[in-house]
Amino acid sequence: MIEIHLYGKLRRFTSSRAPTGDSIVRVPLEEGDTIADVLKRIGISLEEVGSNIFRNHKYSTLSRKVEEGDRLGVFPDDMQLLYKWYFQKEDDQG
Amino acid sequence: MSKILRVNMTDLTAKYEDVPEKYKNWGGRGLTSFITLEEVPPTCHPLGPNNKVTLAPGMVTGTPAPSSGRISVGGKSPLTGTIKETNAGTPFSQHLARLGIKAVVVEGQPKENGKFWLLKVDKEGAELLPADEYVGKGLYEVYPALFDRFGKKAAIMGIGVAGEMKMAMAGVCFNDIDGRPSRYSGRGGMGAVLGSKGLKFIVADDTGGPGVDIADKDLFDTGRKKLTEALRTHGVTKEGGGLNTYGTAVLINILNEAGGLPTRNFSSGEFEGASKISGEAIAEGVKQRGGAGTMGHPCHPGCIIQCSNIWPKPDGTEHVSVIEYESDWALGANCGIDDLDVIAELIWLCNDYGLDTIESGGTIAVAMEGGLAEFGDGQKAIELMHEIGKGTPLGRILGQGAAFTGKALGVVRVPGVKGQNMPAYAPRAIKGIGVTYATTPMGADHTAGYTIGPEIMSVGGKVDPLEVEGKAEISRNLQAATAFLDSTGYCLFTAFAIMDIPEGLEGMVETCNAVLGTKWTVDDVGEIGKEVLKRERAFNEAAGFTKADDRLPEFMYYEPLPPHNTVWDVPDEMLDQVWEL
Ligand code: SF4
């Protein structure tokens, strides 16, 4: 089982949607799961997900593998803020 | 032709001067730092007669360019002893620019201590008037009285009682779009420097003024349209986008997830009450309470991002504007306070007394650490704020900022650099911001170069916040880019759009070229920024700062920060590399 904390408009994928509280979904893990896999499984379209994805408080890409007991924090695309001026190209390569 | 207005507080004169050739293509931070380096002896006492305060609108401020109403306030800081530039978005900046004023330089010191003056600037000229009747009062009382006296069309710069008392965390206050005393050039105690010069207010009215000369109107329109289009389409800056909907406090939850939200005086990177004080919670409270509550409020006319807000009381009447991220964090999570109404009251008190919210929150947190209150005790925090405003002996200590308070109370965990308390990003969790805190000429300052961007918020995720590698270069480039942006007059938040949408940055540079008659390209941005940084660094070196000052406080080297449980481990050599410009 892993725990996914959702924010902003993604809170609609949980039963506790109060913006002043925690909106959490618990998902059973399948062999080889990445963050993208589990998000898709609970019905979230990846287009709505921004770059602000955290696995156990570490900034992560969607392709990162998840493990039993992980905690994910996922923000939508309109909640990703600030500078990547000089780094976007670097980021996009490789 | 724009002018420099020189205000001499020793002989109480205000005179216009031509702009020297070397300053012609500068504005905002680039200009305040240039003038400070040229005219202020680096070893002077910040509150003595030889320090100067320079106020400068940005290069394109006062034009119809979107979100461009920033003003820079510069000089030598009484908080850090370094050069200082601190900026705000306000109609005041637009008024100065449209009066044809490129900079106001305030110098000298009245012989008589305790007298205060008001500088009135309009198309007829500039004159100093006595301001003693406004001394000792809160700014929420004084600003309406000044608008009654000088007309609603005017714009006001002011200092509060904290500035009168020359407190090192006194900010410089500007009115917002509706006349509230709520937009601050808060950092570094520049309000105290104005206090030391007896200058309490500047009232500017651009009615009938010459406006801003635009050398190439067609180019300006082309650039303005490109930039506007970028701001209107980017997810973060557009209408209904992240900033407009949640305000800057959208960052509370993000930093909390990243384990980088400094909590209880930087003893944790995670705050259990984060969701209660988040941008989403603010938006929800505004919606539920209704009344005066507003999200998507602009700080000055012409801002199309509109990240500001008005927080209502439970009965819907106005409490305070604005609860922005840094204030929310400083007076909230950093003090262990999870109640937005308490945070709103603390911000209101800062605005009323004339205090920097970041340094105030940092100071209260250090005071809590030192045993003056329990973390999370909002009522006690409010009492401490009143001590400052009333200028009690304890208040005079707190008013000097977190580092001074830490010394007074024997606190080791004082999270500052060069005497300035850190803002809302924990450097042990987000190493790059620590590099910027350590090395910026300003003392710990996040706006000096947000490595937060690539580390926490970028697409792709190749930059790991906890990795050490490559941080010097990132920080250097971002500091340079920021120094340029702070010179243009554009709000820092335009950066979201111009970084993602190349036409946006092009448009921005074109508007600058159109106003100044320069021929810059987007590739010049970094070099222009570096020129600013070099001048600031030169001032600090002459003031006696060395690379040994470019370090984080010692406790961060040995005390692991939860939840990552990492210490500050960026090698000193890497910090020094930032200055290999
Ligand atoms: S984005 Fe926010 S801070 Fe910037 S100019 Fe607009 S309202 Fe002011």
XYZ file of C-alpha atoms and ligand atoms in Angstrom:
683
model
C 0.000 0.000 0.000
C 1.174 3.502 -0.749
C -0.281 6.839 0.306
C -0.918 9.607 -2.228
C -1.497 13.174 -1.036
C -3.295 15.232 -3.672
C -3.584 18.998 -3.923
C -5.614 21.650 -5.748
C -7.928 20.370 -8.424
C -6.548 16.838 -7.965
C -8.292 16.634 -4.606
C -11.424 15.622 -6.489
C -9.934 12.147 -6.839
C -10.269 11.628 -3.079
C -13.201 11.444 -0.693
C -11.778 14.103 1.674
C -11.686 17.174 -0.529
C -11.413 19.961 2.053
C -8.700 22.363 0.877
C -7.735 23.010 4.496
C -6.993 19.372 5.217
C -5.263 16.339 3.733
C -6.706 14.649 0.662
C -5.273 11.169 0.659
C -5.781 8.068 -1.491
C -4.336 4.699 -0.476
C -3.465 2.415 -3.355
C -2.295 -1.215 -3.337
C 0.995 -1.685 -5.122
C 1.566 -3.805 -8.222
C 4.838 -5.250 -9.434
C 7.038 -2.654 -11.189
C 4.761 0.320 -10.502
C 5.994 3.809 -11.337
C 4.438 7.014 -10.055
C 2.733 7.450 -13.440
C 1.239 3.953 -13.200
C -0.400 4.498 -9.833
C -1.709 7.932 -10.775
C -3.303 6.542 -13.927
C -4.806 3.692 -11.959
C -6.715 6.085 -9.703
C -8.023 7.916 -12.751
C -5.747 10.948 -12.924
C -4.828 12.090 -16.412
C -1.128 12.880 -16.531
C -1.862 16.093 -18.415
C -3.331 17.496 -15.245
C -0.219 16.688 -13.234
C 2.517 19.272 -12.989
C 6.202 18.814 -12.346
C 5.764 19.108 -8.604
C 5.736 15.474 -7.627
C 7.282 14.243 -4.412
C 8.129 10.725 -3.325
C 8.878 10.557 0.378
C 9.433 14.336 0.245
C 11.950 13.991 -2.579
C 11.314 15.748 -5.820
C 10.582 13.037 -8.371
C 9.784 12.371 -11.977
C 6.720 10.427 -13.040
C 8.874 7.525 -14.182
C 10.327 6.860 -10.756
C 9.513 3.454 -9.268
C 7.426 3.287 -6.122
C 7.898 0.938 -3.199
C 5.710 -0.459 -0.464
C 4.988 2.175 2.208
C 5.864 5.170 0.002
C 4.230 8.540 0.451
C 3.591 10.563 -2.673
C 2.670 14.246 -2.860
C 1.234 15.326 -6.210
C 0.370 18.849 -7.394
C -1.587 19.789 -10.511
C -0.141 21.691 -13.460
C -1.348 25.098 -12.252
C 0.567 24.739 -8.989
C 4.149 24.616 -10.222
C 6.086 27.745 -9.539
C 9.224 29.651 -10.442
C 12.640 29.661 -11.962
C 14.101 27.267 -14.346
C 15.432 29.916 -16.709
C 18.874 28.590 -17.427
C 18.065 25.002 -16.763
C 15.072 24.094 -18.750
C 17.130 22.935 -21.712
C 19.379 20.881 -19.506
C 16.352 19.443 -17.823
C 14.693 18.522 -21.059
C 17.725 16.740 -22.430
C 18.406 13.111 -21.672
C 14.112 64.011 -20.076
C 14.183 62.166 -16.789
C 15.934 63.597 -13.718
C 17.418 62.597 -10.435
C 15.806 64.231 -7.422
C 18.360 64.855 -4.686
C 16.939 65.439 -1.227
C 19.382 66.807 1.301
C 18.115 66.364 4.855
C 20.962 68.387 6.373
C 19.962 71.657 4.749
C 16.412 70.519 3.882
C 16.558 71.060 0.157
C 15.219 69.061 -2.780
C 16.826 69.702 -6.171
C 16.572 68.178 -9.616
C 19.733 67.105 -11.423
C 20.398 65.785 -14.899
C 20.984 62.054 -15.107
C 24.703 61.371 -15.658
C 25.442 59.422 -18.828
C 26.620 56.338 -16.905
C 23.219 55.918 -15.210
C 21.124 56.412 -18.352
C 20.446 52.759 -19.133
C 19.851 51.652 -15.583
C 16.740 51.492 -13.460
C 15.513 49.740 -10.329
C 18.117 47.659 -8.516
C 20.794 48.273 -11.143
C 20.502 51.985 -10.486
C 20.158 51.947 -6.687
C 23.189 49.676 -6.367
C 25.183 51.806 -8.837
C 24.428 55.042 -6.967
C 25.075 53.392 -3.598
C 28.473 52.162 -4.749
C 29.370 55.568 -6.209
C 28.114 57.770 -3.406
C 27.997 55.871 -0.108
C 31.259 55.228 1.773
C 31.109 51.443 2.345
C 32.398 51.738 5.906
C 29.931 54.426 6.961
C 27.499 53.846 9.809
C 24.181 52.873 8.209
C 22.306 55.316 10.437
C 24.841 58.128 10.177
C 24.887 61.181 7.913
C 26.953 59.537 5.176
C 24.574 56.747 4.252
C 22.044 57.485 1.504
C 18.735 55.969 0.504
C 18.052 55.729 -3.214
C 14.602 54.967 -4.574
C 14.345 54.023 -8.227
C 11.469 52.844 -10.414
C 12.401 50.176 -12.949
C 13.392 50.773 -16.574
C 9.866 50.369 -17.943
C 7.866 51.380 -14.852
C 5.181 53.952 -15.600
C 4.571 52.614 -19.115
C 1.665 50.319 -20.050
C 3.997 47.291 -19.829
C 2.207 44.604 -17.760
C 3.082 44.013 -14.072
C 5.906 46.547 -14.175
C 5.241 48.818 -11.193
C 8.165 47.833 -8.993
C 10.300 50.235 -7.018
C 13.768 49.512 -5.650
C 15.013 50.980 -2.404
C 18.774 50.815 -1.885
C 21.569 51.922 0.432
C 23.665 50.436 3.207
C 21.630 48.173 5.472
C 21.610 48.601 9.258
C 20.569 44.949 9.566
C 23.417 43.439 7.553
C 25.998 46.185 7.079
C 26.020 45.213 3.393
C 24.632 46.963 0.369
C 20.887 46.501 0.156
C 18.224 46.514 -2.487
C 14.659 45.709 -1.554
C 11.720 46.166 -3.904
C 7.951 46.402 -3.897
C 5.082 46.710 -6.367
C 3.119 49.920 -5.899
C 1.441 52.797 -7.736
C 4.057 55.027 -6.060
C 6.694 53.729 -8.431
C 4.522 54.524 -11.444
C 3.932 58.054 -10.148
C 7.645 58.738 -9.732
C 8.382 57.399 -13.219
C 5.630 59.458 -14.840
C 6.915 62.561 -13.112
C 10.114 61.936 -15.035
C 12.038 60.896 -11.921
C 14.634 58.202 -12.499
C 15.757 58.151 -8.885
C 15.296 59.949 -5.591
C 18.499 60.166 -3.555
C 17.964 60.971 0.132
C 21.139 62.089 1.889
C 22.458 63.951 4.933
C 20.834 64.164 8.322
C 18.996 66.971 10.146
C 20.907 68.515 13.025
C 17.838 68.367 15.189
C 17.050 64.809 16.320
C 13.435 63.649 16.482
C 11.975 65.951 13.823
C 10.329 64.428 10.774
C 9.588 65.668 7.292
C 7.381 64.916 4.351
C 8.564 65.338 0.789
C 5.844 66.439 -1.608
C 6.605 65.765 -5.276
C 4.392 66.788 -8.165
C 4.653 68.469 -11.551
C 5.380 71.823 -9.879
C 8.484 70.452 -8.175
C 9.487 69.078 -4.799
C 9.304 70.556 -1.304
C 9.862 69.384 2.256
C 7.041 69.972 4.740
C 6.970 69.272 8.487
C 5.515 65.843 9.331
C 5.651 65.876 13.111
C 1.870 65.573 13.424
C 2.076 62.039 11.987
C 4.817 60.770 14.271
C 4.078 57.943 16.717
C 0.927 56.828 14.920
C 0.027 53.645 13.073
C 0.177 53.721 9.297
C -3.422 52.513 8.965
C -4.422 55.765 10.664
C -1.942 58.013 8.884
C -2.301 56.912 5.242
C -6.014 57.850 5.000
C -5.226 61.226 6.598
C -2.521 61.840 4.007
C -4.828 60.856 1.151
C -7.427 63.287 2.532
C -4.852 66.025 2.620
C -3.099 65.412 -0.694
C -5.882 63.813 -2.716
C -6.791 60.246 -3.546
C -4.762 60.372 -6.756
C -1.478 60.671 -4.884
C 0.806 57.785 -3.912
C 2.685 57.477 -0.646
C 5.979 56.088 0.592
C 6.205 56.038 4.378
C 7.925 54.660 7.427
C 6.102 53.581 10.574
C 7.036 53.894 14.226
C 9.627 51.134 13.738
C 11.470 53.358 11.283
C 11.166 56.349 13.601
C 12.822 54.246 16.316
C 15.511 53.186 13.815
C 14.833 49.481 14.214
C 16.869 47.242 11.949
C 13.751 45.417 10.811
C 11.854 48.561 9.825
C 10.649 48.402 6.244
C 9.701 51.056 3.739
C 5.952 51.104 3.162
C 4.112 51.920 -0.062
C 0.414 52.100 -0.775
C -1.321 49.414 -2.825
C -3.838 50.020 -5.608
C -6.559 50.950 -3.076
C -4.360 53.107 -0.848
C -3.593 50.569 1.895
C -0.198 50.810 3.623
C 0.548 47.248 2.612
C 3.304 46.955 0.007
C 6.735 46.802 1.565
C 10.315 47.096 0.555
C 10.700 45.218 3.751
C 14.126 43.695 3.976
C 17.246 45.046 5.555
C 15.919 47.896 7.680
C 15.860 50.625 5.047
C 12.955 52.164 6.990
C 15.407 52.823 9.817
C 17.782 54.614 7.460
C 14.975 56.914 6.342
C 14.111 57.357 10.023
C 17.686 58.367 10.767
C 17.323 61.051 8.122
C 13.997 62.289 9.482
C 12.200 61.560 6.219
C 8.832 60.102 7.176
C 6.934 60.279 3.880
C 7.209 60.968 0.216
C 3.894 61.932 -1.380
C 3.982 61.790 -5.175
C 1.260 62.921 -7.575
C 1.870 62.463 -11.294
C -1.122 64.542 -12.407
C 0.009 66.628 -15.381
C 3.444 65.001 -15.308
C 5.475 64.411 -18.453
C 5.047 60.609 -18.471
C 7.719 58.130 -19.485
C 9.587 58.767 -22.745
C 9.489 55.778 -25.061
C 12.223 55.955 -27.673
C 10.617 53.445 -30.067
C 6.845 53.143 -29.702
C 6.348 50.396 -32.286
C 8.978 48.208 -30.714
C 7.427 48.849 -27.331
C 4.010 47.702 -28.521
C 5.468 44.599 -30.130
C 7.324 43.676 -26.954
C 4.436 44.490 -24.659
C 2.084 42.281 -26.664
C 4.484 39.323 -26.639
C 4.977 39.557 -22.910
C 1.281 40.054 -22.202
C 0.459 37.035 -24.329
C 3.004 34.923 -22.438
C 1.613 36.015 -19.060
C -1.949 35.360 -20.216
C -1.233 31.826 -21.422
C 1.130 30.416 -18.790
C -0.568 28.148 -16.258
C 0.963 29.900 -13.267
C 0.505 33.549 -14.327
C -2.709 33.521 -16.361
C -6.122 34.548 -15.120
C -7.411 31.614 -13.107
C -3.861 30.204 -12.925
C -1.991 29.202 -9.784
C -0.950 32.646 -8.539
C -4.215 34.326 -9.394
C -6.283 31.594 -7.720
C -4.253 30.758 -4.618
C -1.748 33.579 -4.263
C 1.930 32.976 -3.570
C 1.003 30.912 -0.488
C 0.333 28.063 -2.908
C 3.966 27.337 -2.027
C 3.159 26.342 1.573
C 1.938 22.861 0.643
C 4.584 22.436 -2.032
C 7.484 23.255 0.286
C 5.934 21.106 2.974
C 5.814 18.124 0.615
C 9.432 18.834 -0.287
C 10.377 18.743 3.383
C 11.719 22.273 2.970
C 9.137 24.383 4.822
C 11.109 25.781 7.764
C 9.117 25.102 10.908
C 9.539 26.305 14.502
C 12.653 28.331 13.876
C 14.153 26.013 11.275
C 14.054 22.927 13.494
C 11.994 20.917 10.993
C 11.212 21.047 7.281
C 7.696 19.811 7.742
C 4.789 21.565 9.467
C 1.796 19.544 10.610
C -0.420 22.621 10.294
C 0.631 23.454 6.729
C -2.684 22.679 5.088
C -4.467 25.104 7.438
C -2.362 28.056 6.320
C -1.896 27.087 2.672
C -2.876 29.083 -0.396
C -5.749 26.700 -0.856
C -6.921 27.395 2.707
C -6.719 31.140 2.074
C -8.764 30.832 -1.128
C -11.310 28.679 0.688
C -11.590 31.106 3.620
C -12.067 34.021 1.240
C -14.801 32.127 -0.587
C -16.631 31.007 2.520
C -16.478 34.264 4.415
C -17.176 36.432 1.379
C -17.576 40.127 2.112
C -14.357 42.064 1.572
C -12.423 38.841 0.953
C -10.704 38.841 -2.420
C -8.297 36.619 -4.300
C -6.613 37.772 -7.509
C -5.998 41.313 -6.279
C -3.395 43.477 -8.093
C -0.886 45.431 -5.995
C -0.733 48.193 -8.599
C -2.684 49.142 -11.740
C -1.463 47.240 -14.775
C -0.619 43.967 -13.048
C -2.300 41.206 -15.001
C -1.045 38.349 -12.818
C -2.739 39.637 -9.653
C -1.316 37.383 -6.953
C -2.399 39.531 -4.016
C -5.383 38.973 -1.742
C -7.580 40.560 0.925
C -8.232 38.340 3.932
C -11.634 38.849 5.592
C -12.547 38.490 9.261
C -15.145 35.818 10.104
C -17.872 38.472 9.654
C -16.642 39.310 6.154
C -15.103 42.705 6.964
C -11.548 43.343 5.838
C -8.760 42.111 8.081
C -5.584 42.510 6.069
C -4.007 42.587 2.654
C -1.887 40.730 1.772
C -1.262 37.243 3.133
C 1.557 36.273 0.830
C 3.766 33.241 1.103
C 6.714 34.685 2.980
C 4.575 36.481 5.559
C 2.278 33.483 5.950
C 5.263 31.238 6.557
C 7.306 33.630 8.741
C 4.491 34.439 11.128
C 2.858 31.004 10.699
C 4.883 27.805 10.265
C 8.128 29.341 11.471
C 6.434 30.266 14.760
C 4.429 27.021 14.860
C 1.211 29.024 14.323
C -1.480 27.373 12.189
C -4.305 29.912 12.461
C -4.818 32.244 9.484
C -6.669 34.831 11.587
C -3.718 35.104 13.967
C -1.319 35.327 11.024
C -3.533 38.016 9.469
C -3.404 40.028 12.682
C 0.381 39.723 12.891
C 0.720 40.916 9.290
C -1.639 43.811 10.017
C 0.548 44.819 12.962
C 3.681 44.657 10.804
C 2.020 46.905 8.230
C 0.790 49.295 10.915
C 4.083 49.579 12.807
C 6.158 49.549 9.635
C 7.967 46.221 9.972
C 9.335 43.608 7.598
C 7.125 40.525 8.000
C 9.948 38.081 7.256
C 12.364 39.479 9.825
C 9.486 39.890 12.318
C 8.486 36.249 12.006
C 12.103 35.160 12.202
C 12.594 37.255 15.319
C 9.507 35.976 17.090
C 10.594 32.423 16.297
C 14.040 33.071 17.807
C 12.340 34.705 20.807
C 10.208 31.572 21.197
C 13.336 29.460 21.012
C 14.821 31.715 23.680
C 11.911 31.060 26.008
C 9.844 34.251 25.649
C 6.855 32.228 24.403
C 5.858 28.710 23.421
C 5.928 27.818 19.734
C 2.391 28.030 18.431
C 1.235 30.613 20.976
C -0.379 33.170 18.675
C -1.602 35.495 21.427
C 1.881 35.762 22.875
C 3.259 36.455 19.404
C 0.785 39.329 19.065
C 1.906 40.664 22.455
C 5.548 40.548 21.395
C 4.652 42.472 18.257
C 3.039 45.173 20.414
C 6.208 45.372 22.523
C 8.038 46.238 19.311
C 5.462 48.789 18.216
C 5.393 50.452 21.612
C 9.158 50.527 21.786
C 9.428 48.973 25.249
C 12.968 47.929 26.216
C 12.172 44.361 25.116
C 10.585 45.706 21.937
C 13.701 47.710 21.130
C 15.720 44.487 21.294
C 13.289 42.470 19.183
C 13.054 45.335 16.707
C 16.720 44.885 15.852
C 15.946 41.540 14.248
C 16.510 37.845 14.792
C 20.308 37.855 15.066
C 20.329 40.609 17.701
C 17.490 38.931 19.587
C 19.322 35.620 19.447
C 22.357 37.235 21.053
C 20.264 38.869 23.735
C 18.650 35.547 24.628
C 21.625 33.232 24.181
C 20.076 31.342 21.287
C 22.433 29.311 19.081
C 19.912 28.378 16.407
C 19.748 31.699 14.599
C 19.034 31.007 10.930
C 20.577 34.042 9.268
C 23.358 35.069 6.923
C 25.126 38.413 7.347
C 22.601 39.234 10.051
C 19.493 38.786 7.926
C 17.060 36.037 8.801
C 16.411 33.410 6.167
C 13.154 33.381 4.262
C 10.807 30.469 3.693
C 12.981 27.745 2.188
C 15.053 25.358 4.293
C 18.597 25.194 2.899
C 19.426 21.803 4.381
C 16.593 20.334 2.295
C 17.042 22.552 -0.749
C 20.776 23.006 -1.102
C 20.696 25.449 -3.978
C 18.738 28.069 -2.097
C 21.338 27.758 0.641
C 24.032 28.630 -1.879
C 22.086 31.765 -2.762
C 21.449 32.637 0.903
C 25.145 32.300 1.608
C 26.498 34.194 -1.360
C 24.067 36.936 -2.370
C 25.358 40.405 -1.480
C 22.055 41.013 0.321
C 22.283 38.612 3.281
C 19.949 35.608 3.330
C 17.483 36.516 0.619
C 15.429 34.173 -1.527
C 14.493 36.653 -4.227
C 18.183 37.099 -4.999
C 18.132 33.939 -7.092
C 15.542 31.318 -6.664
C 17.173 27.974 -7.096
C 13.831 26.920 -5.752
C 12.726 26.920 -9.361
C 14.796 24.169 -10.892
C 14.930 22.219 -7.666
C 11.341 22.139 -6.625
C 9.360 23.412 -9.493
C 10.898 22.634 -12.821
C 9.756 20.268 -15.497
C 11.846 17.145 -16.000
C 13.301 16.877 -12.556
C 16.976 16.570 -13.337
C 17.951 18.797 -10.445
C 17.638 17.017 -7.133
C 17.187 19.402 -4.184
C 19.372 17.243 -1.973
C 22.250 16.911 -4.431
C 25.261 19.178 -4.050
C 26.671 19.042 -7.581
C 26.372 22.041 -9.883
C 24.667 24.332 -7.414
C 27.185 27.161 -7.711
C 26.543 27.668 -11.381
C 22.793 27.511 -10.980
C 22.880 30.025 -8.198
C 25.219 32.376 -10.058
C 23.078 32.383 -13.190
C 19.888 32.875 -11.283
C 21.345 35.673 -9.203
C 22.388 37.424 -12.407
C 19.014 36.915 -14.061
C 17.267 38.211 -10.964
C 19.500 41.271 -10.781
C 18.442 42.090 -14.337
C 14.756 41.506 -13.630
C 14.931 43.645 -10.484
C 16.290 46.450 -12.654
C 13.529 46.368 -15.257
C 10.628 47.156 -12.931
C 8.886 43.923 -13.852
C 7.562 41.816 -11.020
C 9.660 38.738 -10.264
C 6.604 36.602 -10.908
C 6.698 37.382 -14.623
C 9.643 34.961 -14.543
C 7.334 31.939 -14.616
C 6.046 32.881 -18.036
C 9.215 34.261 -19.611
C 11.230 31.202 -18.676
C 8.806 28.833 -20.355
C 7.740 30.963 -23.293
C 10.729 32.369 -25.227
C 8.643 35.117 -26.895
C 7.788 36.400 -23.430
C 11.428 37.038 -22.545
C 12.022 38.519 -25.992
C 9.091 40.840 -25.466
C 10.420 41.883 -22.084
C 13.838 42.766 -23.484
C 12.174 44.604 -26.395
C 10.163 46.813 -24.051
C 13.390 47.740 -22.232
C 15.116 48.517 -25.532
C 12.113 50.548 -26.660
C 12.198 52.743 -23.559
C 15.965 53.128 -23.244
C 16.987 53.057 -26.888
C 19.333 50.135 -26.205
C 19.933 47.172 -28.505
C 20.019 44.317 -26.017
C 19.162 40.745 -26.936
C 18.012 38.003 -24.586
C 21.610 36.795 -24.460
C 22.682 40.054 -22.804
C 20.424 39.551 -19.811
C 22.923 37.483 -17.828
C 25.800 39.910 -18.442
C 23.738 42.949 -17.454
C 22.779 41.149 -14.268
C 26.398 40.272 -13.538
C 27.396 43.931 -13.791
C 24.921 44.667 -11.011
C 26.234 41.817 -8.878
C 29.833 42.943 -9.345
C 29.048 46.429 -8.075
C 27.200 45.049 -5.068
C 30.037 42.691 -4.298
C 32.566 45.517 -4.635
C 30.642 47.567 -2.062
C 30.558 44.675 0.396
C 34.253 43.940 -0.007
C 35.082 47.558 0.668
C 32.792 47.403 3.711
C 34.968 44.572 5.059
C 33.063 41.459 4.028
C 35.053 38.410 2.940
C 34.200 34.938 1.756
C 34.120 33.840 5.385
C 30.872 35.806 5.577
C 29.410 33.776 2.696
C 28.532 30.871 4.970
C 25.426 29.461 6.564
C 25.107 29.444 10.352
C 27.106 26.709 12.034
C 24.182 24.765 13.514
C 23.059 23.838 10.010
C 26.362 21.975 9.524
C 25.781 19.629 12.454
C 22.049 19.566 13.132
C 20.088 17.302 10.707
C 16.756 18.697 9.525
C 13.757 16.361 9.481
C 12.136 14.833 7.467
C 15.207 14.315 5.234
C 17.555 14.368 8.208
C 20.271 15.991 6.155
C 22.771 18.616 7.254
C 24.233 21.503 5.251
C 27.094 19.875 3.358
C 27.800 22.123 0.384
C 31.590 22.577 0.399
C 32.868 26.076 1.081
C 34.849 26.027 -2.179
C 31.616 25.622 -4.066
C 30.171 28.681 -2.366
C 33.251 30.645 -3.346
C 32.858 29.520 -6.963
C 29.633 31.496 -7.210
C 31.742 34.636 -7.335
C 33.931 33.468 -10.188
C 31.873 35.674 -12.447
S 2.150 39.465 -9.467
Fe 1.589 40.019 -7.386
S 3.385 41.063 -6.491
Fe 3.672 40.953 -8.723
S 2.924 42.918 -9.448
Fe 1.207 41.485 -9.549
S 0.079 41.633 -7.615
Fe 2.071 42.649 -7.383
